[in-house]
Amino acid sequence: MTTEHKYIVALDQGTTSSRAIIFNHSGEIVGVAQQEFTQHYPQAGWVEHDAIEIWATQRGVLTEVLEKTGINPSQIAAIGITNQRETTVVWDKNTGKPVYNAIVWQCRRTAGICEQLKRDGLEDYVRENTGLVVDAYFSGTKVAWILDHVEGAREKAENGELLFGTIDTWLTWKLTRGATHVTDVTNASRTMLFNIKTLQWDEKMLKALNIPASMLPEVKSSSEVYGEAKVGTSLVPIAGIAGDQQAALFGQLALEKGMAKNTYGTGCFLLMNTGEEPVKSTNGLVTTIAYGLNGKVNYALEGSVFVAGASIQWLRDELGLIRDAADSEYFASKVDDTNGVYVVPAFVGMGAPYWDAYARGTIVGLTRGANRNHIVRATLEALAYQSRDVLDAMQKDSGLELNQLNVDGGAVANNFLMQFQSDILGSKVVRPKVIETTAAGAAYLAGLAVGYWKDLDQLRDKISEDRAFEPSMEEEKREKLYKGWQRAVDRALKWEQED
Ligand SMILES: Nc1ncnc2c1ncn2[C@@H]1O[C@H](COP(=O)(O)OP(=O)(O)O)[C@@H](O)[C@H]1O
Ligand SMILES: O=P(O)(O)OC[C@H](O)CO
């Protein structure tokens, strides 16, 4: 294939926005288009997206970025898809219409189904075979909920008329006009329905949740041609698929055992590549598939924090304390500390390492002197404390000491946060020049599949450091602050009562 004038497009379908990013052969970004879409909160702790709006915004940004850059679809060598994971779409394969809104990864509505699975004694089985903990986060219980609550859905599913997919599957199906119903191993490993040892859908889990196998997509590697998308008058191969956190790991080229990254977006996700063998966590992390490439899979340990950058949006949209996410750095830097205030943003329960669907957000340590700056600062600091929680667990599980943390995602633009992160970890934090590593990972996977890039060595020199943050806090102060955080978390846990 000629690489002249050719590009790779990454479609990055995130929790809050859809993005299309064009990369050239040097791995540089030549165009970006982005569109936010509506978040639906029908009840406390519930989160939904309209799958049609997801498709419309994703399609819209693809058209927009081509128009903006003047690149013709015929110049695109391949499309890579990366996506918010776990979010669940069920649609009618005849009409192409979703039978219900997409149930988002953050949604807690299936906590009760999870309690039942635990009572049925499935916890150990789930951990051993899917690598996960029993939690409403993952797709399986969301599919079960749709089949049980949408009128006529179960009957149609049993007649083979309904399809299930995570967002990668939904987009691929739409882009190929219904010709392709696939997912990749990384996304499959987030469903709680996939056996990460046999790399097959897990019959016992399907039975436990009463989900017909006919709804499930075919599971493929993360880098191969899955189908062709019609873009304008051209047919463009879709050649890379990976969940966004795995794509970010790939985009940071953390491809060797022991390499890790932390992504600060809506949530925070710390992943460590553990090589070709799955490592079982005993400290509240999950085992997941990092990527499937060249006939093999690599595994990762993951610590998933449900609310990170989303708490900065909460300061902006719900409390009105800031006008723009970037303002948080200005207000936090106006004070020397939080004046004893801690914010625990457990808006949708807490993920790793606590796994408590009943935790709720809390602010503690308020005194008459507490002001906006302290609350903004405490909210930013919570991102760093939550990352320390998972990093400590990761070090215990892996037996490795991470003396450097590679970071990416929208919130790493915040220098205050990065410095505090380094201080509270006591280790170096390294921010790359290109923080769009998620999209880069999807582009690399697609480019490798079609021979646009021969191998990853061609890309290694493209990753360069923007800034390194070194710890400057005294050990005694660090541990005192962190102990305060742990006490604050205790207040947030198990706040909501089980129905
Ligand atoms: N300067 C900043 N300081 C703190 N948070 C920020 C800043 N800029 C963006 N964010 C947060 O980062 C998130 C957006 O990052 P992004 O990687 O695009 O997320 P996602 O892929 O989850 O949609 C938002 O939640 C936003 O509040
Ligand atoms: O869309 P993001 O970047 O918030 O990522 C969401 C995760 O994939 C959820 O597991």
Coordinates of C-alpha atoms and ligand atoms in Angstrom, one line a residue:
M1 CA 0.0 0.0 0.0
T2 CA 1.2 3.5 -0.8
T3 CA 1.4 5.8 2.2
E4 CA 1.6 8.9 0.1
H5 CA -1.2 11.4 1.1
K6 CA -2.9 8.7 3.2
Y7 CA -4.2 9.1 6.7
I8 CA -5.7 7.1 9.5
V9 CA -8.9 8.3 11.2
A10 CA -9.5 7.5 14.8
L11 CA -13.1 7.7 16.0
D12 CA -13.0 8.2 19.8
Q13 CA -16.4 7.8 21.2
G14 CA -16.1 9.0 24.9
T15 CA -18.5 9.3 27.8
T16 CA -19.1 13.0 27.2
S17 CA -18.1 13.6 23.6
S18 CA -17.6 12.0 20.2
R19 CA -14.3 12.9 18.5
A20 CA -12.8 12.2 15.1
I21 CA -9.0 12.7 14.8
I22 CA -6.9 12.4 11.7
F23 CA -3.3 11.1 12.0
N24 CA -0.6 11.3 9.3
H25 CA 2.1 8.7 8.7
S26 CA 4.4 10.4 11.2
G27 CA 1.8 9.8 13.9
E28 CA 1.0 13.6 14.1
I29 CA -2.5 14.9 14.5
V30 CA -3.6 16.8 11.4
G31 CA -7.3 17.4 12.2
V32 CA -9.7 17.1 15.1
A33 CA -13.5 17.5 15.3
Q34 CA -15.4 17.1 18.6
Q35 CA -19.0 17.2 19.7
E36 CA -20.5 16.8 23.1
F37 CA -23.8 15.0 23.5
T38 CA -26.6 14.7 26.1
Q39 CA -26.3 13.0 29.4
H40 CA -29.5 11.6 30.8
Y41 CA -30.0 11.0 34.5
P42 CA -33.5 9.6 34.8
Q43 CA -33.1 8.7 38.5
A44 CA -30.5 9.1 41.2
G45 CA -27.5 7.0 40.3
W46 CA -28.8 6.2 36.8
V47 CA -27.0 7.3 33.6
E48 CA -28.1 6.9 30.0
H49 CA -27.1 8.0 26.5
D50 CA -29.2 8.1 23.4
A51 CA -27.5 5.6 21.1
I52 CA -28.9 7.4 18.0
E53 CA -27.3 10.7 19.2
I54 CA -24.0 8.9 19.8
W55 CA -24.1 7.7 16.2
A56 CA -25.2 11.1 14.9
T57 CA -22.5 13.0 16.7
Q58 CA -19.8 10.4 15.7
R59 CA -20.9 10.5 12.1
G60 CA -21.1 14.3 12.3
V61 CA -17.5 14.8 13.5
L62 CA -16.2 12.4 10.9
T63 CA -17.8 14.5 8.2
E64 CA -16.7 17.7 9.9
V65 CA -13.0 16.8 10.3
L66 CA -12.8 15.8 6.6
E67 CA -14.4 19.0 5.5
K68 CA -12.1 21.1 7.8
T69 CA -8.9 19.5 6.6
G70 CA -10.0 19.1 3.0
I71 CA -9.0 15.5 3.1
N72 CA -10.9 13.2 0.7
P73 CA -12.2 9.9 2.1
S74 CA -10.2 8.1 -0.6
Q75 CA -7.1 9.3 1.1
I76 CA -8.0 7.5 4.3
A77 CA -6.1 4.2 4.7
A78 CA -8.2 2.9 7.6
I79 CA -10.5 3.8 10.5
G80 CA -9.7 2.8 14.1
I81 CA -12.5 2.9 16.7
T82 CA -12.1 3.4 20.4
N83 CA -14.9 3.8 22.8
Q84 CA -16.2 4.4 26.3
R85 CA -16.4 0.8 27.5
E86 CA -19.2 -1.3 29.1
T87 CA -21.9 1.1 28.0
T88 CA -24.6 -1.2 26.6
V89 CA -26.8 -0.9 23.5
V90 CA -29.5 -3.4 22.5
W91 CA -31.1 -2.9 19.2
D92 CA -33.6 -4.6 16.8
K93 CA -31.6 -6.1 13.9
N94 CA -34.5 -5.6 11.5
T95 CA -35.3 -2.0 12.1
G96 CA -31.8 -0.9 13.4
K97 CA -33.5 0.9 16.3
P98 CA -32.3 0.6 19.9
V99 CA -35.0 -0.8 22.1
Y100 CA -33.8 1.4 25.0
N101 CA -31.3 4.2 25.7
A102 CA -27.7 3.0 26.1
I103 CA -27.1 2.2 29.7
V104 CA -23.9 3.9 30.6
W105 CA -21.0 2.3 32.5
Q106 CA -21.5 4.7 35.4
C107 CA -25.1 3.6 35.9
R108 CA -25.9 1.9 39.2
R109 CA -29.4 0.6 38.4
T110 CA -28.3 -3.1 38.3
A111 CA -26.7 -3.1 41.8
G112 CA -29.6 -5.4 43.0
I113 CA -28.9 -7.9 40.2
C114 CA -25.3 -8.0 41.3
E115 CA -26.4 -8.6 44.9
Q116 CA -28.4 -11.6 43.6
L117 CA -25.4 -12.9 41.7
K118 CA -23.3 -12.7 44.9
R119 CA -26.0 -14.5 46.8
D120 CA -26.0 -17.2 44.1
G121 CA -22.3 -17.7 44.9
L122 CA -20.9 -16.5 41.6
E123 CA -18.3 -14.0 42.9
D124 CA -15.3 -16.4 42.7
Y125 CA -16.4 -17.7 39.4
V126 CA -16.7 -14.2 38.0
R127 CA -13.2 -13.3 39.2
E128 CA -11.6 -16.5 38.0
N129 CA -13.1 -16.5 34.6
T130 CA -14.0 -13.0 33.5
G131 CA -11.3 -11.3 35.6
L132 CA -13.9 -8.9 37.0
V133 CA -15.6 -8.2 40.3
V134 CA -19.4 -8.5 40.4
D135 CA -20.4 -4.9 39.9
A136 CA -23.1 -2.9 38.0
Y137 CA -20.2 -1.2 36.1
F138 CA -19.9 -4.1 33.6
S139 CA -22.3 -4.7 30.7
G140 CA -23.8 -8.2 31.6
T141 CA -26.3 -7.0 34.2
K142 CA -27.2 -4.0 32.0
V143 CA -28.2 -6.4 29.1
A144 CA -30.2 -8.5 31.6
W145 CA -32.0 -5.4 32.9
I146 CA -33.0 -4.3 29.4
L147 CA -34.4 -7.8 28.6
D148 CA -36.3 -7.8 31.9
H149 CA -37.7 -4.3 31.7
V150 CA -38.4 -3.4 28.1
E151 CA -41.7 -4.7 27.0
G152 CA -41.4 -7.5 24.5
A153 CA -37.6 -7.4 24.6
R154 CA -37.0 -10.9 26.0
E155 CA -39.3 -12.6 23.5
K156 CA -37.7 -10.8 20.6
A157 CA -34.2 -11.6 22.0
E158 CA -35.2 -15.3 22.2
N159 CA -36.4 -15.2 18.6
G160 CA -33.0 -13.9 17.6
E161 CA -34.3 -10.4 16.6
L162 CA -32.2 -8.3 19.0
L163 CA -28.5 -7.6 19.0
F164 CA -26.3 -6.5 21.9
G165 CA -23.2 -4.4 21.5
T166 CA -20.9 -2.1 23.4
I167 CA -20.3 1.2 21.6
D168 CA -17.6 -0.2 19.3
T169 CA -20.1 -2.8 18.1
W170 CA -22.9 -0.3 17.6
L171 CA -20.7 2.1 15.6
T172 CA -19.2 -0.7 13.4
W173 CA -22.7 -2.0 12.7
K174 CA -23.9 1.5 11.8
L175 CA -20.8 2.3 9.7
T176 CA -21.1 -0.9 7.8
R177 CA -24.9 -0.5 7.4
G178 CA -25.7 -3.6 9.4
A179 CA -23.2 -5.9 7.7
T180 CA -20.9 -6.4 10.7
H181 CA -21.7 -7.4 14.2
V182 CA -18.4 -7.7 16.0
T183 CA -16.4 -6.5 19.0
D184 CA -12.8 -6.9 20.0
V185 CA -11.3 -8.8 22.9
T186 CA -10.7 -5.7 25.0
N187 CA -14.4 -4.6 24.9
A188 CA -15.6 -8.2 25.3
S189 CA -13.5 -8.4 28.5
R190 CA -15.6 -5.6 30.1
T191 CA -18.9 -7.4 29.7
M192 CA -18.7 -9.9 32.6
L193 CA -19.9 -12.4 29.9
F194 CA -16.5 -13.2 28.4
N195 CA -14.1 -15.8 29.6
I196 CA -10.7 -14.2 29.5
K197 CA -8.9 -17.6 29.6
T198 CA -10.7 -19.4 26.8
L199 CA -11.4 -16.2 24.9
Q200 CA -15.0 -17.3 24.3
W201 CA -18.3 -16.0 25.6
D202 CA -18.9 -17.7 28.9
E203 CA -21.9 -20.0 28.9
K204 CA -22.3 -20.1 32.7
M205 CA -22.5 -16.3 32.9
L206 CA -25.0 -16.2 30.0
K207 CA -27.1 -18.7 31.8
A208 CA -26.9 -16.9 35.1
L209 CA -28.0 -13.7 33.5
N210 CA -30.5 -15.3 31.1
I211 CA -29.0 -13.8 28.0
P212 CA -29.4 -15.6 24.6
A213 CA -26.1 -16.2 22.9
S214 CA -27.6 -15.1 19.5
M215 CA -27.5 -11.5 20.7
L216 CA -23.7 -11.4 21.1
P217 CA -21.2 -10.1 18.6
E218 CA -18.4 -12.1 17.2
V219 CA -15.2 -11.5 19.1
K220 CA -12.1 -10.5 17.1
S221 CA -8.6 -9.2 17.8
S222 CA -8.0 -5.5 18.2
S223 CA -6.2 -5.0 14.9
E224 CA -7.7 -6.6 11.7
V225 CA -10.1 -5.6 9.0
Y226 CA -13.6 -6.0 10.4
G227 CA -15.6 -4.5 7.5
E228 CA -15.8 -1.5 5.3
A229 CA -17.4 1.8 6.1
K230 CA -19.0 3.9 3.5
V231 CA -17.5 7.4 3.8
G232 CA -18.7 9.7 1.0
T233 CA -18.4 7.6 -2.1
S234 CA -15.4 5.6 -0.7
L235 CA -15.2 2.4 1.1
V236 CA -12.8 2.6 4.0
P237 CA -11.7 -0.4 6.0
I238 CA -12.4 -0.4 9.8
A239 CA -9.2 -2.0 11.0
G240 CA -8.7 -1.3 14.7
I241 CA -11.0 -1.6 17.7
A242 CA -10.1 -1.2 21.4
G243 CA -11.8 0.1 24.5
D244 CA -10.6 3.6 25.2
Q245 CA -8.5 2.7 28.3
Q246 CA -6.7 -0.1 26.5
A247 CA -6.3 2.1 23.4
A248 CA -4.6 4.7 25.7
L249 CA -2.2 2.0 27.0
F250 CA -1.4 1.1 23.4
G251 CA -1.1 4.8 22.4
Q252 CA 1.5 5.3 25.1
L253 CA 3.2 2.2 23.6
A254 CA 3.2 0.6 27.1
L255 CA 3.5 -2.8 25.4
E256 CA 5.9 -4.5 27.8
K257 CA 5.1 -6.2 31.0
G258 CA 5.2 -3.8 33.9
M259 CA 4.5 -0.7 31.8
A260 CA 1.5 1.4 33.0
K261 CA -0.5 4.6 32.3
N262 CA -3.2 6.6 34.1
T263 CA -5.8 8.4 32.0
Y264 CA -7.7 11.3 33.6
G265 CA -11.0 11.8 31.7
T266 CA -14.6 11.5 33.0
G267 CA -13.2 8.8 35.3
C268 CA -9.6 7.8 36.0
F269 CA -8.2 4.5 34.7
L270 CA -4.8 3.1 35.7
L271 CA -3.7 0.1 33.6
M272 CA -0.6 -2.0 33.8
N273 CA 0.4 -4.4 31.1
T274 CA 1.0 -7.8 32.7
G275 CA 2.2 -9.6 29.6
E276 CA 0.7 -12.8 28.1
E277 CA -0.6 -14.2 31.5
P278 CA -3.5 -12.8 33.4
V279 CA -2.6 -11.7 36.9
K280 CA -5.3 -12.2 39.6
S281 CA -5.8 -9.2 41.9
T282 CA -6.1 -9.6 45.6
N283 CA -6.3 -5.9 46.2
G284 CA -9.5 -4.8 44.5
L285 CA -8.3 -4.4 40.9
V286 CA -9.7 -6.2 37.9
T287 CA -7.9 -8.4 35.3
T288 CA -8.7 -7.3 31.8
I289 CA -7.4 -7.8 28.2
A290 CA -5.0 -5.1 27.1
Y291 CA -5.1 -6.0 23.4
G292 CA -5.3 -8.8 21.0
L293 CA -2.7 -8.5 18.3
N294 CA -1.0 -11.0 15.9
G295 CA -2.9 -14.0 17.2
K296 CA -2.0 -13.3 20.9
V297 CA -3.5 -11.4 23.7
N298 CA -1.8 -9.4 26.4
Y299 CA -3.5 -8.9 29.8
A300 CA -3.6 -5.9 32.1
L301 CA -4.4 -5.1 35.7
E302 CA -6.8 -2.2 35.9
G303 CA -7.9 0.2 38.6
S304 CA -11.1 2.0 37.5
V305 CA -12.1 5.2 39.3
F306 CA -15.7 6.2 38.3
V307 CA -15.6 9.9 38.8
A308 CA -12.6 12.1 38.1
G309 CA -12.9 14.9 35.5
A310 CA -16.7 14.5 35.9
S311 CA -16.4 16.1 39.4
I312 CA -14.9 19.2 37.7
Q313 CA -17.9 19.3 35.4
W314 CA -20.0 19.0 38.5
L315 CA -18.3 22.1 40.0
R316 CA -19.0 23.9 36.8
D317 CA -22.5 22.7 35.9
E318 CA -24.2 21.9 39.2
L319 CA -22.5 24.1 41.8
G320 CA -21.5 26.9 39.4
L321 CA -18.2 27.5 41.2
I322 CA -16.2 27.6 38.0
R323 CA -17.0 28.6 34.5
D324 CA -14.6 26.4 32.7
A325 CA -12.8 23.2 33.7
A326 CA -9.5 24.9 33.3
D327 CA -10.5 27.6 35.9
S328 CA -10.2 24.9 38.6
E329 CA -6.4 25.3 38.5
Y330 CA -6.6 29.0 39.1
F331 CA -8.9 28.7 42.1
A332 CA -7.1 25.8 43.6
S333 CA -3.8 27.6 43.4
K334 CA -5.2 30.7 45.3
V335 CA -5.0 28.8 48.6
D336 CA -2.1 26.8 50.2
D337 CA -4.3 23.9 51.2
T338 CA -8.0 22.8 51.4
N339 CA -8.4 24.1 55.0
G340 CA -9.1 20.5 56.1
V341 CA -11.8 20.0 53.5
Y342 CA -12.1 16.7 51.6
V343 CA -14.5 16.0 48.7
V344 CA -15.2 12.4 48.0
P345 CA -17.0 12.4 44.6
A346 CA -18.7 9.0 44.9
F347 CA -21.6 10.2 42.8
V348 CA -22.1 6.7 41.3
G349 CA -20.7 4.6 44.1
M350 CA -17.0 3.9 44.2
G351 CA -15.0 1.6 41.9
A352 CA -11.5 0.3 42.5
P353 CA -10.4 -0.6 45.1
Y354 CA -13.6 -0.2 47.1
W355 CA -16.3 -1.6 44.8
D356 CA -19.2 -0.1 46.7
A357 CA -22.3 0.6 44.6
Y358 CA -23.9 2.2 47.7
A359 CA -21.2 4.9 48.4
R360 CA -22.4 8.4 47.7
G361 CA -20.6 11.7 47.4
T362 CA -19.6 13.6 50.5
I363 CA -17.8 16.8 51.6
V364 CA -16.2 16.6 55.1
G365 CA -14.1 18.9 57.2
L366 CA -16.1 22.1 56.5
T367 CA -15.6 25.0 58.9
R368 CA -16.9 28.6 58.8
G369 CA -13.7 29.5 56.9
A370 CA -14.1 27.1 54.1
N371 CA -14.6 28.9 50.8
R372 CA -15.0 28.2 47.1
N373 CA -11.2 27.9 46.6
H374 CA -11.0 25.2 49.2
I375 CA -13.8 23.2 47.7
V376 CA -12.4 23.4 44.2
R377 CA -9.0 22.4 45.4
A378 CA -10.4 19.5 47.4
T379 CA -12.3 18.3 44.4
L380 CA -9.1 18.3 42.2
E381 CA -7.1 16.7 45.0
A382 CA -9.7 13.8 45.1
L383 CA -8.6 12.8 41.6
A384 CA -5.0 12.4 42.9
Y385 CA -6.1 10.6 46.1
Q386 CA -8.2 8.1 44.1
S387 CA -5.3 7.5 41.8
R388 CA -3.1 6.8 44.8
D389 CA -5.7 4.3 46.1
V390 CA -5.4 2.3 42.8
L391 CA -1.7 2.7 42.4
D392 CA -1.0 1.4 45.9
A393 CA -3.2 -1.6 45.1
M394 CA -1.4 -2.1 41.7
Q395 CA 2.0 -2.1 43.4
K396 CA 0.8 -4.7 45.9
D397 CA -0.8 -7.0 43.2
S398 CA 2.1 -6.8 40.8
G399 CA 5.0 -6.7 43.3
L400 CA 6.5 -3.9 41.2
E401 CA 7.3 -0.5 42.4
L402 CA 6.2 2.2 40.0
N403 CA 8.6 5.1 40.4
Q404 CA 7.1 6.9 37.3
L405 CA 3.5 7.4 36.3
N406 CA 2.7 8.1 32.6
V407 CA -0.4 10.1 32.3
D408 CA -2.9 11.3 29.6
G409 CA -6.5 12.4 29.2
G410 CA -8.2 15.8 29.2
A411 CA -7.6 16.7 32.9
V412 CA -3.8 16.3 32.8
A413 CA -3.6 19.8 31.3
N414 CA -4.1 20.9 34.9
N415 CA -0.6 21.6 36.3
F416 CA -1.8 22.0 39.9
L417 CA -3.3 18.5 39.7
M418 CA -0.2 16.9 38.1
Q419 CA 2.0 18.5 40.8
F420 CA -0.3 17.3 43.6
Q421 CA -0.5 13.9 42.0
S422 CA 3.3 13.6 42.1
D423 CA 3.4 14.9 45.7
I424 CA 0.8 12.5 47.0
L425 CA 2.3 9.5 45.3
G426 CA 5.9 10.5 46.1
S427 CA 6.8 9.6 42.5
K428 CA 7.5 11.3 39.1
V429 CA 4.5 12.0 36.9
V430 CA 5.2 12.3 33.2
R431 CA 2.9 14.1 30.8
P432 CA 3.4 13.4 27.0
K433 CA 3.2 16.2 24.4
V434 CA 0.3 14.5 22.7
I435 CA -2.3 13.7 25.4
E436 CA -4.7 12.2 22.8
T437 CA -3.1 8.8 23.4
T438 CA -6.5 7.1 23.3
A439 CA -7.1 8.1 19.7
A440 CA -3.5 7.5 18.8
G441 CA -3.8 3.9 20.1
A442 CA -6.8 3.2 17.9
A443 CA -5.0 4.8 14.9
Y444 CA -1.9 2.6 15.5
L445 CA -4.1 -0.6 15.8
A446 CA -5.8 0.3 12.5
G447 CA -2.7 1.4 10.7
L448 CA -0.8 -1.8 11.7
A449 CA -3.7 -4.0 10.3
V450 CA -3.6 -2.5 6.9
G451 CA 0.2 -2.2 6.6
Y452 CA 0.1 1.6 6.8
W453 CA 2.7 1.3 9.6
K454 CA 5.0 -1.7 9.2
D455 CA 5.7 -2.1 13.0
L456 CA 5.6 0.0 16.1
D457 CA 9.3 0.9 15.9
Q458 CA 8.2 3.4 13.3
L459 CA 6.2 5.2 16.0
R460 CA 8.4 5.0 19.0
D461 CA 10.2 8.3 18.4
K462 CA 6.9 10.1 18.1
I463 CA 6.2 9.9 21.8
S464 CA 7.8 12.8 23.5
E465 CA 7.6 14.2 27.0
D466 CA 5.9 17.5 27.6
R467 CA 6.7 17.9 31.3
A468 CA 7.8 15.8 34.2
F469 CA 6.5 16.7 37.7
E470 CA 8.7 15.7 40.6
P471 CA 7.5 15.2 44.2
S472 CA 8.3 18.1 46.5
M473 CA 6.1 17.3 49.6
E474 CA 7.6 16.0 52.9
E475 CA 6.7 12.4 53.5
E476 CA 5.1 13.2 56.9
K477 CA 2.7 15.7 55.3
R478 CA 1.9 13.3 52.4
E479 CA 0.9 10.5 54.7
K480 CA -1.1 12.8 57.0
L481 CA -3.1 14.2 54.1
Y482 CA -3.6 10.7 52.7
K483 CA -4.9 9.4 56.1
G484 CA -7.4 12.2 56.1
W485 CA -8.6 11.1 52.7
Q486 CA -9.0 7.5 53.9
R487 CA -11.1 8.8 56.8
A488 CA -13.2 10.8 54.4
V489 CA -13.8 7.8 52.2
D490 CA -15.0 5.9 55.2
R491 CA -17.8 8.5 55.6
A492 CA -18.9 8.0 52.0
L493 CA -19.0 4.2 51.9
K494 CA -22.3 2.4 52.2
W495 CA -24.3 5.6 52.5
E496 CA -27.2 4.5 50.3
Q497 CA -29.2 1.6 51.5
E498 CA -29.8 -1.6 49.4
D499 CA -33.4 -1.8 48.3
Ligands
LIG1 N1 -7.8 21.9 33.0 C1 -8.6 20.9 33.5 N2 -8.6 20.7 34.8 C2 -9.3 19.7 35.4 N3 -10.2 18.9 34.7 C3 -10.2 19.1 33.3 C4 -9.5 20.1 32.7 N4 -9.7 20.1 31.4 C5 -10.6 19.1 31.2 N5 -10.9 18.5 32.4 C6 -11.9 17.4 32.6 O1 -11.5 16.3 31.8 C7 -12.6 15.6 31.3 C8 -12.5 15.6 29.8 O2 -11.4 14.8 29.4 P1 -11.6 13.7 28.2 O3 -10.3 13.0 28.2 O4 -12.0 14.4 27.0 O5 -12.7 12.8 28.8 P2 -13.7 11.7 28.2 O6 -13.0 10.9 27.2 O7 -14.0 10.9 29.4 O8 -15.0 12.3 27.7 C9 -13.8 16.4 31.7 O9 -14.5 15.6 32.7 C10 -13.3 17.7 32.3 O10 -14.0 18.1 33.4
LIG2 O1 -15.0 7.8 28.0 P1 -14.0 7.8 29.1 O2 -12.7 8.3 28.6 O3 -14.5 8.5 30.3 O4 -13.7 6.3 29.5 C1 -14.7 5.5 30.1 C2 -14.3 4.1 30.4 O5 -14.0 3.4 29.2 C3 -15.3 3.4 31.2 O6 -14.8 2.1 31.6

